[in-house]
Short mmCIF file of C-alpha atoms in Angstrom, two decimals:
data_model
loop_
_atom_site.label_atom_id
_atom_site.label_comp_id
_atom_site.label_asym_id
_atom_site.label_seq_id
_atom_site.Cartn_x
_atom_site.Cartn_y
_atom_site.Cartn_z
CA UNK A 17 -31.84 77.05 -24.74
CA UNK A 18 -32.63 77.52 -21.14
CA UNK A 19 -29.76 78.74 -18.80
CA UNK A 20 -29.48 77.25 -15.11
CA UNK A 21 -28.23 79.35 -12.62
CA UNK A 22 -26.43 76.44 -9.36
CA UNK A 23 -26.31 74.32 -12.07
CA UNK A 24 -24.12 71.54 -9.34
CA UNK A 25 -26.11 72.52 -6.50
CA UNK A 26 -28.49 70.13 -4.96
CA UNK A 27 -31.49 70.61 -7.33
CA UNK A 28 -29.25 72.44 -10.28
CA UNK A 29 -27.73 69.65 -11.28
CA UNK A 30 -30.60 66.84 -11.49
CA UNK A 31 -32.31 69.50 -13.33
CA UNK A 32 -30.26 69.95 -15.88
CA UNK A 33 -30.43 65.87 -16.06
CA UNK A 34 -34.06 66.84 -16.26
CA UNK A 35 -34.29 69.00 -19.66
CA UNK A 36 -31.48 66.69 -21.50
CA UNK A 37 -33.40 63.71 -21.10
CA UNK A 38 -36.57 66.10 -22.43
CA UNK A 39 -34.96 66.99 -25.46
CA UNK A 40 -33.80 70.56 -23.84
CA UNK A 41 -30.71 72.34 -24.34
CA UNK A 42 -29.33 73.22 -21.58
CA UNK A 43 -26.48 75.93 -20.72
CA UNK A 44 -25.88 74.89 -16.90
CA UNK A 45 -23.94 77.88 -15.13
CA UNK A 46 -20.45 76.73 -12.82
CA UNK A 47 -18.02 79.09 -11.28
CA UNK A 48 -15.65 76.42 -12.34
CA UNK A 49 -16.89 74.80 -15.26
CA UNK A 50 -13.66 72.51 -15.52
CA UNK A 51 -14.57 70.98 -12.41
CA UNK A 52 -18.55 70.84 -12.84
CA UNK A 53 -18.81 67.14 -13.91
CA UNK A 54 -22.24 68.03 -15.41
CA UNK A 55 -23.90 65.36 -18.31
CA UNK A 56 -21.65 65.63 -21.51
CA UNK A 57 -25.15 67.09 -23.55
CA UNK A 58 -24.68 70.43 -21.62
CA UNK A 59 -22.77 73.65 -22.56
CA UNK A 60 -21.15 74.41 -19.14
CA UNK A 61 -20.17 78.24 -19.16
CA UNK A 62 -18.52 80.13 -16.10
CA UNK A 63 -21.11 81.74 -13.88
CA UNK A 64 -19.97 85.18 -14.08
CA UNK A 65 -19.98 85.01 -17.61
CA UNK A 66 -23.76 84.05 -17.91
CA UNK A 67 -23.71 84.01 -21.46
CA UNK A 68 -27.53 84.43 -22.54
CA UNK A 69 -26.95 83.93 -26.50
CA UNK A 70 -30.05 82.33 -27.65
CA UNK A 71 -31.35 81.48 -24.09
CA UNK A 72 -35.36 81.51 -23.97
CA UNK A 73 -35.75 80.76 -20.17
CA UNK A 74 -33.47 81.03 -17.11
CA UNK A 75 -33.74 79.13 -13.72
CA UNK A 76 -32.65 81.53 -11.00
CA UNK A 77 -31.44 80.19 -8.11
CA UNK A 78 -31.05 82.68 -5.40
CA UNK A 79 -28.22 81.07 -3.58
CA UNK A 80 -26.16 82.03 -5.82
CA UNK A 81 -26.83 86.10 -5.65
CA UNK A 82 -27.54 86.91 -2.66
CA UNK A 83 -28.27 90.79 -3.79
CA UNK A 84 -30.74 89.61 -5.82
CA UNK A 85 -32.02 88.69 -10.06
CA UNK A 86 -31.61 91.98 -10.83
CA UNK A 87 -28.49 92.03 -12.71
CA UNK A 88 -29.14 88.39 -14.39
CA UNK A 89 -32.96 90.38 -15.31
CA UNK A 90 -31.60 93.16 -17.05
CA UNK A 91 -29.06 90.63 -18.85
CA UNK A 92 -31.60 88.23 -19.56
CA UNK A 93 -34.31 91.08 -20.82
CA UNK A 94 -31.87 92.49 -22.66
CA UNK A 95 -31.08 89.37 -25.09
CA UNK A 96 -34.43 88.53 -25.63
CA UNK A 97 -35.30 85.78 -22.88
CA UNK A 98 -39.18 85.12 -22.23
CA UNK A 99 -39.09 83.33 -19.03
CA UNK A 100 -37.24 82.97 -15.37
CA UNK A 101 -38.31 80.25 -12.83
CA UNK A 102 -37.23 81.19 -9.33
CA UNK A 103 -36.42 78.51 -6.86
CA UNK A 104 -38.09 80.55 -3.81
CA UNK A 105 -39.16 79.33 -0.87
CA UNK A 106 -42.05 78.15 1.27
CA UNK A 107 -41.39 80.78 3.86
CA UNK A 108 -42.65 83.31 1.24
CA UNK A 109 -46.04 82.65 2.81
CA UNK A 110 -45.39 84.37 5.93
CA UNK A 111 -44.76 87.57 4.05
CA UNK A 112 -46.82 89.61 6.92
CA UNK A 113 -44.23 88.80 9.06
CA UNK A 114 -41.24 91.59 9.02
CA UNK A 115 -39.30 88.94 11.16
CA UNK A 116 -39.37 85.70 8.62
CA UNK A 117 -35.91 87.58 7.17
CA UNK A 118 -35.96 84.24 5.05
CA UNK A 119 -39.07 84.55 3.63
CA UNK A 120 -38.82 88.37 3.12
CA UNK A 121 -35.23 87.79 1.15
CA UNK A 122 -36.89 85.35 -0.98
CA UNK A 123 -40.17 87.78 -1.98
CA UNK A 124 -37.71 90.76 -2.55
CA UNK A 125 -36.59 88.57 -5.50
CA UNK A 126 -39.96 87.44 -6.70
CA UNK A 127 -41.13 91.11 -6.59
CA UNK A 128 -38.25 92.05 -8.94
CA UNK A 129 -38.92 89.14 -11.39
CA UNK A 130 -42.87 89.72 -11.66
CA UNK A 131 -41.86 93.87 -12.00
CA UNK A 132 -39.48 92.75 -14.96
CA UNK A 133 -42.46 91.83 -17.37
CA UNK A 134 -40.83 88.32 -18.25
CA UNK A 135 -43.06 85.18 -17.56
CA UNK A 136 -42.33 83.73 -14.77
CA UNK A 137 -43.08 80.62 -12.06
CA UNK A 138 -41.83 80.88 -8.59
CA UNK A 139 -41.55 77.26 -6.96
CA UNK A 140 -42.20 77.70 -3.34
CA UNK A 141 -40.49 74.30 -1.11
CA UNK A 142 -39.72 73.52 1.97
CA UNK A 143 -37.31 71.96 3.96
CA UNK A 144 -34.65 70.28 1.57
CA UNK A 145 -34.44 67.12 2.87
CA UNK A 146 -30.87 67.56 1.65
CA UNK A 147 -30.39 70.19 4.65
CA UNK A 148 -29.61 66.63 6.67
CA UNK A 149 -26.20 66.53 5.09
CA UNK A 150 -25.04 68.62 7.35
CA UNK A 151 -25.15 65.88 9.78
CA UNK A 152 -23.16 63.66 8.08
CA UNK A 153 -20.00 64.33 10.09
CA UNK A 154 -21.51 63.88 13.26
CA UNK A 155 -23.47 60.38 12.42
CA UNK A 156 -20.33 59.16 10.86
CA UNK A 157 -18.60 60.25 14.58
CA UNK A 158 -20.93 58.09 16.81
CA UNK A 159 -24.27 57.92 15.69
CA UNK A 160 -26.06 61.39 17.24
CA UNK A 161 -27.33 64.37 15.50
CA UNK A 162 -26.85 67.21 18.06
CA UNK A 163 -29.11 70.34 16.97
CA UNK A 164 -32.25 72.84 18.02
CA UNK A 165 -36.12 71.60 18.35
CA UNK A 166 -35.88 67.60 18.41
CA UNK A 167 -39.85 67.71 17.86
CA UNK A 168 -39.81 70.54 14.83
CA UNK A 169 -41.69 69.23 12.51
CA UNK A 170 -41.05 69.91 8.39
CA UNK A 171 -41.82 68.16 5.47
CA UNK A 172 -38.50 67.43 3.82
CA UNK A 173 -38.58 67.07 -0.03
CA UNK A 174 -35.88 64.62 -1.91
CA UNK A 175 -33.92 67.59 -4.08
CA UNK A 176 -34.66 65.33 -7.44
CA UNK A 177 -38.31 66.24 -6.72
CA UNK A 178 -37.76 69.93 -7.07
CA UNK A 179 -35.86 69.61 -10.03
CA UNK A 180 -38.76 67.76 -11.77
CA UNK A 181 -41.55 70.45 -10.91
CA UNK A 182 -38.91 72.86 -11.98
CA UNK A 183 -38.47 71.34 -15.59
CA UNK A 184 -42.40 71.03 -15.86
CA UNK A 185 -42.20 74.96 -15.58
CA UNK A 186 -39.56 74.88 -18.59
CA UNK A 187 -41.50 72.30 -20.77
CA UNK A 188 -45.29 73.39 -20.45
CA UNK A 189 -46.95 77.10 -20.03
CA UNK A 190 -49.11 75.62 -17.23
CA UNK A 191 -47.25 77.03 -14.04
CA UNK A 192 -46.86 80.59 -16.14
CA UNK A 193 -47.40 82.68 -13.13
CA UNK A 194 -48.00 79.79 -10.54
CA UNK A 195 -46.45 79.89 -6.94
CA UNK A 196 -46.79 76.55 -6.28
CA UNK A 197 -46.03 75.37 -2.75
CA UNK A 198 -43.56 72.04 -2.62
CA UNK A 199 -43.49 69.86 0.35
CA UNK A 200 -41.97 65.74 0.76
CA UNK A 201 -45.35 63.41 1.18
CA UNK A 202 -44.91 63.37 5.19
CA UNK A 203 -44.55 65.36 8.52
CA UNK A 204 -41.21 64.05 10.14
CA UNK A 205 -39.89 65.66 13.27
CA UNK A 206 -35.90 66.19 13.51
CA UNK A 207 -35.77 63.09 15.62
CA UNK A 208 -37.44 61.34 13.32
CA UNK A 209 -35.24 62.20 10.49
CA UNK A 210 -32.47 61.48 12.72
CA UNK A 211 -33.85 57.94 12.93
CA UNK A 212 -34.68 57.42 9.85
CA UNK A 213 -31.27 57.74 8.68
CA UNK A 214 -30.13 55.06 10.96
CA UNK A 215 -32.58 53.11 9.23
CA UNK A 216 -30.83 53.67 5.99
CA UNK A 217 -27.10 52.96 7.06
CA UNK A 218 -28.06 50.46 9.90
CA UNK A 219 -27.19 51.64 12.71
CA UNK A 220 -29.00 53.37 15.31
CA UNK A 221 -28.64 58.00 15.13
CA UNK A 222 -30.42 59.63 17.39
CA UNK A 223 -31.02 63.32 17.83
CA UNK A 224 -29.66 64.94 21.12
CA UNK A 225 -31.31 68.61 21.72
CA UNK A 226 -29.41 71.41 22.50
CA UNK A 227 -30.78 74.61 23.87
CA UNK A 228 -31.54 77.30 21.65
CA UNK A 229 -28.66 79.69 22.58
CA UNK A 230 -26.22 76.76 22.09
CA UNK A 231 -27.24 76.09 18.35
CA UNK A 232 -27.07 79.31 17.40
CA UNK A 233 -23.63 79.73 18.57
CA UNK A 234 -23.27 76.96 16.37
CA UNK A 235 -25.11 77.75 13.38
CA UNK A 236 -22.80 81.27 13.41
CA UNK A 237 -19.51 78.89 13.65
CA UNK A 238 -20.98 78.26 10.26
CA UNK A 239 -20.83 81.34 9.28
CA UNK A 240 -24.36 81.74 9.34
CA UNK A 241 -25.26 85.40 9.58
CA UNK A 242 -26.86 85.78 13.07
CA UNK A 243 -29.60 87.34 11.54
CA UNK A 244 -30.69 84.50 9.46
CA UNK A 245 -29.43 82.12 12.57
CA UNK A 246 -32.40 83.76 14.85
CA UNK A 247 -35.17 83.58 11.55
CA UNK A 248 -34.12 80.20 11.46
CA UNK A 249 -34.04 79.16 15.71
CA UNK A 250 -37.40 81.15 16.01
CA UNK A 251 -38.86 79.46 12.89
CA UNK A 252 -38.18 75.84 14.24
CA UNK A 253 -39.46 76.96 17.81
CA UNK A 254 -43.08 77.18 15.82
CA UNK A 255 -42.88 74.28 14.28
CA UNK A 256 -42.17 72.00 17.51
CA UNK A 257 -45.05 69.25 18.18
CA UNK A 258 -47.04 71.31 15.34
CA UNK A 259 -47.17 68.62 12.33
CA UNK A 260 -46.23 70.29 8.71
CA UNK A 261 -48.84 70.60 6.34
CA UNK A 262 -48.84 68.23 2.83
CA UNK A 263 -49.37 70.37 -0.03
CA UNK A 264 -50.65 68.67 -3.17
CA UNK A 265 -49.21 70.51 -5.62
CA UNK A 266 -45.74 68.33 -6.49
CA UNK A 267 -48.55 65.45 -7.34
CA UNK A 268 -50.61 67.94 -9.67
CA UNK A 269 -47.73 69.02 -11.65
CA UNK A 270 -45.94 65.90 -12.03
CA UNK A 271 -48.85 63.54 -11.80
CA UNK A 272 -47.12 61.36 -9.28
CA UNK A 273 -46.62 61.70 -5.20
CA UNK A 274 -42.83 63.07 -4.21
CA UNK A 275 -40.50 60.47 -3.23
CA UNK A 276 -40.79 59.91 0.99
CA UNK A 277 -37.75 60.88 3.29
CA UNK A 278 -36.81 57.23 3.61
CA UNK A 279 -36.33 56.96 -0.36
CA UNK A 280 -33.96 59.76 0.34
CA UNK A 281 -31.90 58.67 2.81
CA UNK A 282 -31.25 55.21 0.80
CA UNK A 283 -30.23 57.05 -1.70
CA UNK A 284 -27.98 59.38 0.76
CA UNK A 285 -26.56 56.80 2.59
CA UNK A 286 -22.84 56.49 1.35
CA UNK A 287 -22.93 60.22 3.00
CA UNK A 288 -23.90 59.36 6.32
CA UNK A 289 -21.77 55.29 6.56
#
């Protein structure tokens, strides 16, 4: 049995599509699991439950615990589970930097999984290419993404990628104490991804700057803490005309090369017509 933590977030809930198809049982976590429309061959269970009866492995997603694995650790150690993969983050590689708050939250929660004596696998991606949802409204409006650093460049990464590296860490012992880093196959600036999209629906999106301040009044309209809003803004500001590196390791694990932004947006497009 292997428990998912976000089992209907963006990469939950393809990989617990994943590990049914392999044969897995899977309990997927929902904080309503009434509403979770997950595939009928998993036990849905409420997310504050976290039932770990017979569970051998956990995905831990740290979206949804922002304090951290340790509760779901002592839980987990305490009925007998052997393995957690976290969903972490590429950011994790600029842990000598006090002010990459993102990449710093992330490690806190590795450190606390390796200190806990279970196996473990930390999956280190990128930009979610599913982070361009958050457009959707304005492309639907009249066609212009307005946002920070037109010529940041990332490497977004199609969510049903992550989920398969992430189930290769459930059904083989080979990424036992990996940290492998996850990018898409391409460098794409914001404007291109903009474009891109336009591709996908037809119709022509461009990306309209704005200046830094006026994003991150923006991103805190979210509800973004400003904290997290200035890791992000400064983190972007590096990344303009710089193109992303391609890691390799998404090919080595699954034996294939990650699914291109383009693929993506076809399959996004109802979100963005």
């Amino acid at each position: 049995m292997i428990l998912i933590t976000g089992a209907t977030g963006n990469v939950g809930r393809h990989l617990v599509a994943e590990l049914l198809t392999a044969g897995q049982k899977v309990r997927a976590l929902s904080r309503d699991p009434a509403t979770a429309q997950l595939p009928s061959g998993a036990e849905v269970a409420r997310a504050d439950e976290a039932p770990m009866d017979d569970v051998e492995a956990v995905f831990f997603n740290p979206a949804t615990s922002w304090s951290g694995p340790g509760e779901l650790l002592a839980k987990a150690k305490a009925n007998g589970v052997r393995r957690v993969v976290m969903l972490s983050s590429m950011s994790c590689l600029g842990e000598d930097d006090p002010a990459n708050l993102i990449g710093q939250h992330h490690l806190e929660g590795e450190r606390e999984i390796e200190a806990s004596g279970l196996e473990w696998t930390f999956l280190r991606p990128g930009a979610f290419a599913a982070n361009t949802l958050d457009w959707a409204g304005q492309i639907r409006e009249d066609g212009v993404v307005r946002g920070p650093y037109a010529r940041a460049h990332t490497t977004p990464m199609h969510e049903r990628d992550i989920a398969e590296a992430a189930a290769q860490a459930f059904l083989t012992d080979d990424l036992v104490g990996a940290k492998p880093v996850l990018s898409g196959p391409e460098s794409l600036t914001h404007a291109d991804q903009a474009r891109i999209i336009g591709e996908a629906i037809g119709k022509p999106v461009r990306y309209e700057e704005l200046a830094p301040e006026a994003a991150r009044e923006a991103m805190l309209g979210k509800g973004i803490p400003a904290p997290f809003a200035d890791a992000m803004l400064g983190m972007f500001a590096n990344f303009v005309d710089t193109p992303a590196e391609v890691y390799p390791e998404f090919e080595q694990i699954t034996g294939h090369k990650a699914r291109t932004f383009a693929e993506w947006a076809t399959d996004h497009a109802p979100a963005f017509s």
